[in-house]
Amino acid sequence: MRVAALSAGALATLAAMGGLAALNDNDGGADEDPTEAGLASHRGMVEGTVWIANEGGGSLTAIDAATNRVATTVAGVEGPHNVQVAPDGASVWTVSGHDGYAAMLSAESLDLHGVVPTGSAPAHVVVSPDGSTAYTSNGADNTVSVIDTSTMKAISTVEVGQGPHGLRPSPDGRWLVVANVADTTLSVIDTRNNRLVTDVEVGNAPAQVAFSPDGRFVYASLNGADAVAKVDMTTRELVDTVAVGDGPIQTYVSGDNRYLLVANQGTEDSPGTTVSVIDTKTFTVKAEVETGQGSHGIVIDPSSRHAYITNIYGDDVAVLDLDELKVVARIPVGDKPNGVSFSSLALDAERDNVTLDVPDAPGGPDDEMGDGHEEGHESGH
């Protein structure tokens, strides 16, 4: 199994960085000189906030999607591997892989709403379409935690495959599909009773999944096979695979169902620099676009015009125009940017930075936290 070094070995304190946006010539290297004129045609095209989890910096970065500039930085969560905006846009969730908890903050005030203990080394957090439930994948425990968002309490724990990593609910909320990166399977959970229904064999080291907008298909990146798998959710069977770039990680389907995007991270010693753009109708690669050093996280805005890609070895975010298939902006963020999520709620421009007052080790004793973190990140995901 390919080992892709996705986490920082030591967590550093993030120095807040400006929201400089620059044109990019898609060579994966240095940017051209910043130019406001080059971004004029894209300014104001999208309204909202792009949230980034800086795993190495212990912070979240909020980017104003209208200007492609950093609006604020939220510090205080150790090792935030992933970030997820709730469907209504009102709250932002993240997980601490270091301390074993999920945290929720207000997307508008940036106040900490609460924290919930999870299993060891939580990797991703997602929220159900109706906003009532959050789920975390616990990489060191081989479990998924089920959280009631109204009470901020864990209500169930579901055993899944080895090394659960990326996970997403179906568009109707009926199913939760988990990619087991230390395994060859996707675990399918029935959200009505929080029970495992089946494990679907897909290939070596599935890292993340993405549903088609109608919920019929789910796509999984195969990090150990440099490919993407396509699963029919009606039969729960693998129906096709397509080769992509080196070390694929996160996946995302555009809302108009035109493209499936796959970030090819590679490894720290040999970073991948591309996103594979797959035509969902033909399930073939339409283009390989140079996006930056260690392409990792992907989100697409609701209009399906722009994708945002975190570059985990470049400490920046690339903005990809999906009509032109060209990177139109690059935004410096924190150390080891990992997860990314989009909120239609726009923040006030250039707000003061915030540090969350997270209770000490809310997920359990410090020694247990440390053990879980190390075990969960052995594989680097």
PDB file of N, CA and C in Angstrom, residues 17-53:
ATOM      1  N   MET A  17      -1.385  34.515   7.913  1.00  0.00           N
ATOM      2  CA  MET A  17      -0.848  34.922   6.630  1.00  0.00           C
ATOM      3  C   MET A  17      -1.880  35.734   5.875  1.00  0.00           C
ATOM      4  N   GLY A  18      -1.426  36.659   5.059  1.00  0.00           N
ATOM      5  CA  GLY A  18      -2.319  37.506   4.285  1.00  0.00           C
ATOM      6  C   GLY A  18      -2.992  36.723   3.198  1.00  0.00           C
ATOM      7  N   GLY A  19      -4.085  37.294   2.658  1.00  0.00           N
ATOM      8  CA  GLY A  19      -4.857  36.578   1.653  1.00  0.00           C
ATOM      9  C   GLY A  19      -4.472  36.946   0.246  1.00  0.00           C
ATOM     10  N   LEU A  20      -3.197  36.832  -0.094  1.00  0.00           N
ATOM     11  CA  LEU A  20      -2.723  37.199  -1.413  1.00  0.00           C
ATOM     12  C   LEU A  20      -3.209  36.206  -2.449  1.00  0.00           C
ATOM     13  N   ALA A  21      -3.806  36.669  -3.515  1.00  0.00           N
ATOM     14  CA  ALA A  21      -4.231  35.806  -4.609  1.00  0.00           C
ATOM     15  C   ALA A  21      -3.411  36.146  -5.834  1.00  0.00           C
ATOM     16  N   ALA A  22      -2.884  35.131  -6.503  1.00  0.00           N
ATOM     17  CA  ALA A  22      -2.034  35.368  -7.660  1.00  0.00           C
ATOM     18  C   ALA A  22      -2.455  34.483  -8.812  1.00  0.00           C
ATOM     19  N   LEU A  23      -2.177  34.928 -10.021  1.00  0.00           N
ATOM     20  CA  LEU A  23      -2.406  34.082 -11.175  1.00  0.00           C
ATOM     21  C   LEU A  23      -1.428  32.930 -11.156  1.00  0.00           C
ATOM     22  N   ASN A  24      -1.814  31.831 -11.788  1.00  0.00           N
ATOM     23  CA  ASN A  24      -0.964  30.649 -11.823  1.00  0.00           C
ATOM     24  C   ASN A  24      -0.917  30.117 -13.240  1.00  0.00           C
ATOM     25  N   ASP A  25       0.283  29.715 -13.678  1.00  0.00           N
ATOM     26  CA  ASP A  25       0.399  29.249 -15.055  1.00  0.00           C
ATOM     27  C   ASP A  25       0.287  27.738 -15.162  1.00  0.00           C
ATOM     28  N   ASN A  26      -0.196  27.107 -14.067  1.00  0.00           N
ATOM     29  CA  ASN A  26      -0.464  25.674 -14.056  1.00  0.00           C
ATOM     30  C   ASN A  26       0.779  24.816 -14.221  1.00  0.00           C
ATOM     31  N   ASP A  27       1.966  25.330 -13.814  1.00  0.00           N
ATOM     32  CA  ASP A  27       3.157  24.499 -13.901  1.00  0.00           C
ATOM     33  C   ASP A  27       3.501  23.852 -12.577  1.00  0.00           C
ATOM     34  N   GLY A  28       2.679  24.065 -11.530  1.00  0.00           N
ATOM     35  CA  GLY A  28       2.910  23.458 -10.240  1.00  0.00           C
ATOM     36  C   GLY A  28       4.041  24.099  -9.482  1.00  0.00           C
ATOM     37  N   GLY A  29       4.642  25.140 -10.030  1.00  0.00           N
ATOM     38  CA  GLY A  29       5.778  25.781  -9.390  1.00  0.00           C
ATOM     39  C   GLY A  29       5.446  27.158  -8.880  1.00  0.00           C
ATOM     40  N   ALA A  30       6.381  28.100  -9.068  1.00  0.00           N
ATOM     41  CA  ALA A  30       6.223  29.454  -8.531  1.00  0.00           C
ATOM     42  C   ALA A  30       5.122  30.197  -9.265  1.00  0.00           C
ATOM     43  N   ASP A  31       4.436  31.069  -8.517  1.00  0.00           N
ATOM     44  CA  ASP A  31       3.394  31.892  -9.108  1.00  0.00           C
ATOM     45  C   ASP A  31       3.999  33.057  -9.869  1.00  0.00           C
ATOM     46  N   GLU A  32       3.221  33.616 -10.793  1.00  0.00           N
ATOM     47  CA  GLU A  32       3.584  34.875 -11.405  1.00  0.00           C
ATOM     48  C   GLU A  32       3.383  35.985 -10.389  1.00  0.00           C
ATOM     49  N   ASP A  33       3.839  37.200 -10.752  1.00  0.00           N
ATOM     50  CA  ASP A  33       3.630  38.328  -9.867  1.00  0.00           C
ATOM     51  C   ASP A  33       2.133  38.545  -9.672  1.00  0.00           C
ATOM     52  N   PRO A  34       1.727  38.912  -8.453  1.00  0.00           N
ATOM     53  CA  PRO A  34       0.300  39.154  -8.202  1.00  0.00           C
ATOM     54  C   PRO A  34      -0.223  40.263  -9.114  1.00  0.00           C
ATOM     55  N   THR A  35      -1.425  40.084  -9.588  1.00  0.00           N
ATOM     56  CA  THR A  35      -2.033  41.122 -10.417  1.00  0.00           C
ATOM     57  C   THR A  35      -3.533  41.154 -10.161  1.00  0.00           C
ATOM     58  N   GLU A  36      -4.004  42.312  -9.771  1.00  0.00           N
ATOM     59  CA  GLU A  36      -5.435  42.462  -9.536  1.00  0.00           C
ATOM     60  C   GLU A  36      -6.207  42.377 -10.849  1.00  0.00           C
ATOM     61  N   ALA A  37      -5.616  42.865 -11.932  1.00  0.00           N
ATOM     62  CA  ALA A  37      -6.314  42.869 -13.219  1.00  0.00           C
ATOM     63  C   ALA A  37      -6.661  41.455 -13.659  1.00  0.00           C
ATOM     64  N   GLY A  38      -5.763  40.512 -13.381  1.00  0.00           N
ATOM     65  CA  GLY A  38      -5.990  39.147 -13.797  1.00  0.00           C
ATOM     66  C   GLY A  38      -7.139  38.480 -13.091  1.00  0.00           C
ATOM     67  N   LEU A  39      -7.473  38.960 -11.887  1.00  0.00           N
ATOM     68  CA  LEU A  39      -8.554  38.359 -11.113  1.00  0.00           C
ATOM     69  C   LEU A  39      -9.881  39.093 -11.267  1.00  0.00           C
ATOM     70  N   ALA A  40      -9.867  40.205 -11.998  1.00  0.00           N
ATOM     71  CA  ALA A  40     -11.059  41.048 -12.068  1.00  0.00           C
ATOM     72  C   ALA A  40     -12.271  40.301 -12.597  1.00  0.00           C
ATOM     73  N   SER A  41     -12.057  39.429 -13.576  1.00  0.00           N
ATOM     74  CA  SER A  41     -13.194  38.739 -14.170  1.00  0.00           C
ATOM     75  C   SER A  41     -13.804  37.708 -13.232  1.00  0.00           C
ATOM     76  N   HIS A  42     -13.087  37.327 -12.166  1.00  0.00           N
ATOM     77  CA  HIS A  42     -13.602  36.327 -11.234  1.00  0.00           C
ATOM     78  C   HIS A  42     -14.074  36.940  -9.911  1.00  0.00           C
ATOM     79  N   ARG A  43     -13.766  38.209  -9.671  1.00  0.00           N
ATOM     80  CA  ARG A  43     -14.156  38.826  -8.415  1.00  0.00           C
ATOM     81  C   ARG A  43     -15.669  38.956  -8.327  1.00  0.00           C
ATOM     82  N   GLY A  44     -16.228  38.511  -7.216  1.00  0.00           N
ATOM     83  CA  GLY A  44     -17.666  38.615  -6.995  1.00  0.00           C
ATOM     84  C   GLY A  44     -18.483  37.550  -7.702  1.00  0.00           C
ATOM     85  N   MET A  45     -17.807  36.652  -8.433  1.00  0.00           N
ATOM     86  CA  MET A  45     -18.523  35.606  -9.169  1.00  0.00           C
ATOM     87  C   MET A  45     -19.182  34.612  -8.218  1.00  0.00           C
ATOM     88  N   VAL A  46     -18.527  34.376  -7.075  1.00  0.00           N
ATOM     89  CA  VAL A  46     -19.031  33.441  -6.076  1.00  0.00           C
ATOM     90  C   VAL A  46     -19.110  34.153  -4.735  1.00  0.00           C
ATOM     91  N   GLU A  47     -20.211  33.997  -4.023  1.00  0.00           N
ATOM     92  CA  GLU A  47     -20.364  34.561  -2.686  1.00  0.00           C
ATOM     93  C   GLU A  47     -20.314  33.426  -1.671  1.00  0.00           C
ATOM     94  N   GLY A  48     -19.564  33.629  -0.597  1.00  0.00           N
ATOM     95  CA  GLY A  48     -19.496  32.621   0.439  1.00  0.00           C
ATOM     96  C   GLY A  48     -18.134  32.586   1.093  1.00  0.00           C
ATOM     97  N   THR A  49     -17.897  31.518   1.847  1.00  0.00           N
ATOM     98  CA  THR A  49     -16.651  31.356   2.581  1.00  0.00           C
ATOM     99  C   THR A  49     -16.104  29.954   2.347  1.00  0.00           C
ATOM    100  N   VAL A  50     -14.816  29.875   2.055  1.00  0.00           N
ATOM    101  CA  VAL A  50     -14.136  28.591   1.904  1.00  0.00           C
ATOM    102  C   VAL A  50     -13.347  28.343   3.186  1.00  0.00           C
ATOM    103  N   TRP A  51     -13.653  27.240   3.864  1.00  0.00           N
ATOM    104  CA  TRP A  51     -13.005  26.908   5.130  1.00  0.00           C
ATOM    105  C   TRP A  51     -11.927  25.861   4.903  1.00  0.00           C
ATOM    106  N   ILE A  52     -10.762  26.104   5.497  1.00  0.00           N
ATOM    107  CA  ILE A  52      -9.607  25.224   5.335  1.00  0.00           C
ATOM    108  C   ILE A  52      -9.153  24.737   6.707  1.00  0.00           C
ATOM    109  N   ALA A  53      -8.834  23.446   6.821  1.00  0.00           N
ATOM    110  CA  ALA A  53      -8.251  22.890   8.041  1.00  0.00           C
ATOM    111  C   ALA A  53      -6.740  22.795   7.847  1.00  0.00           C
TER     112      ALA A  53
END
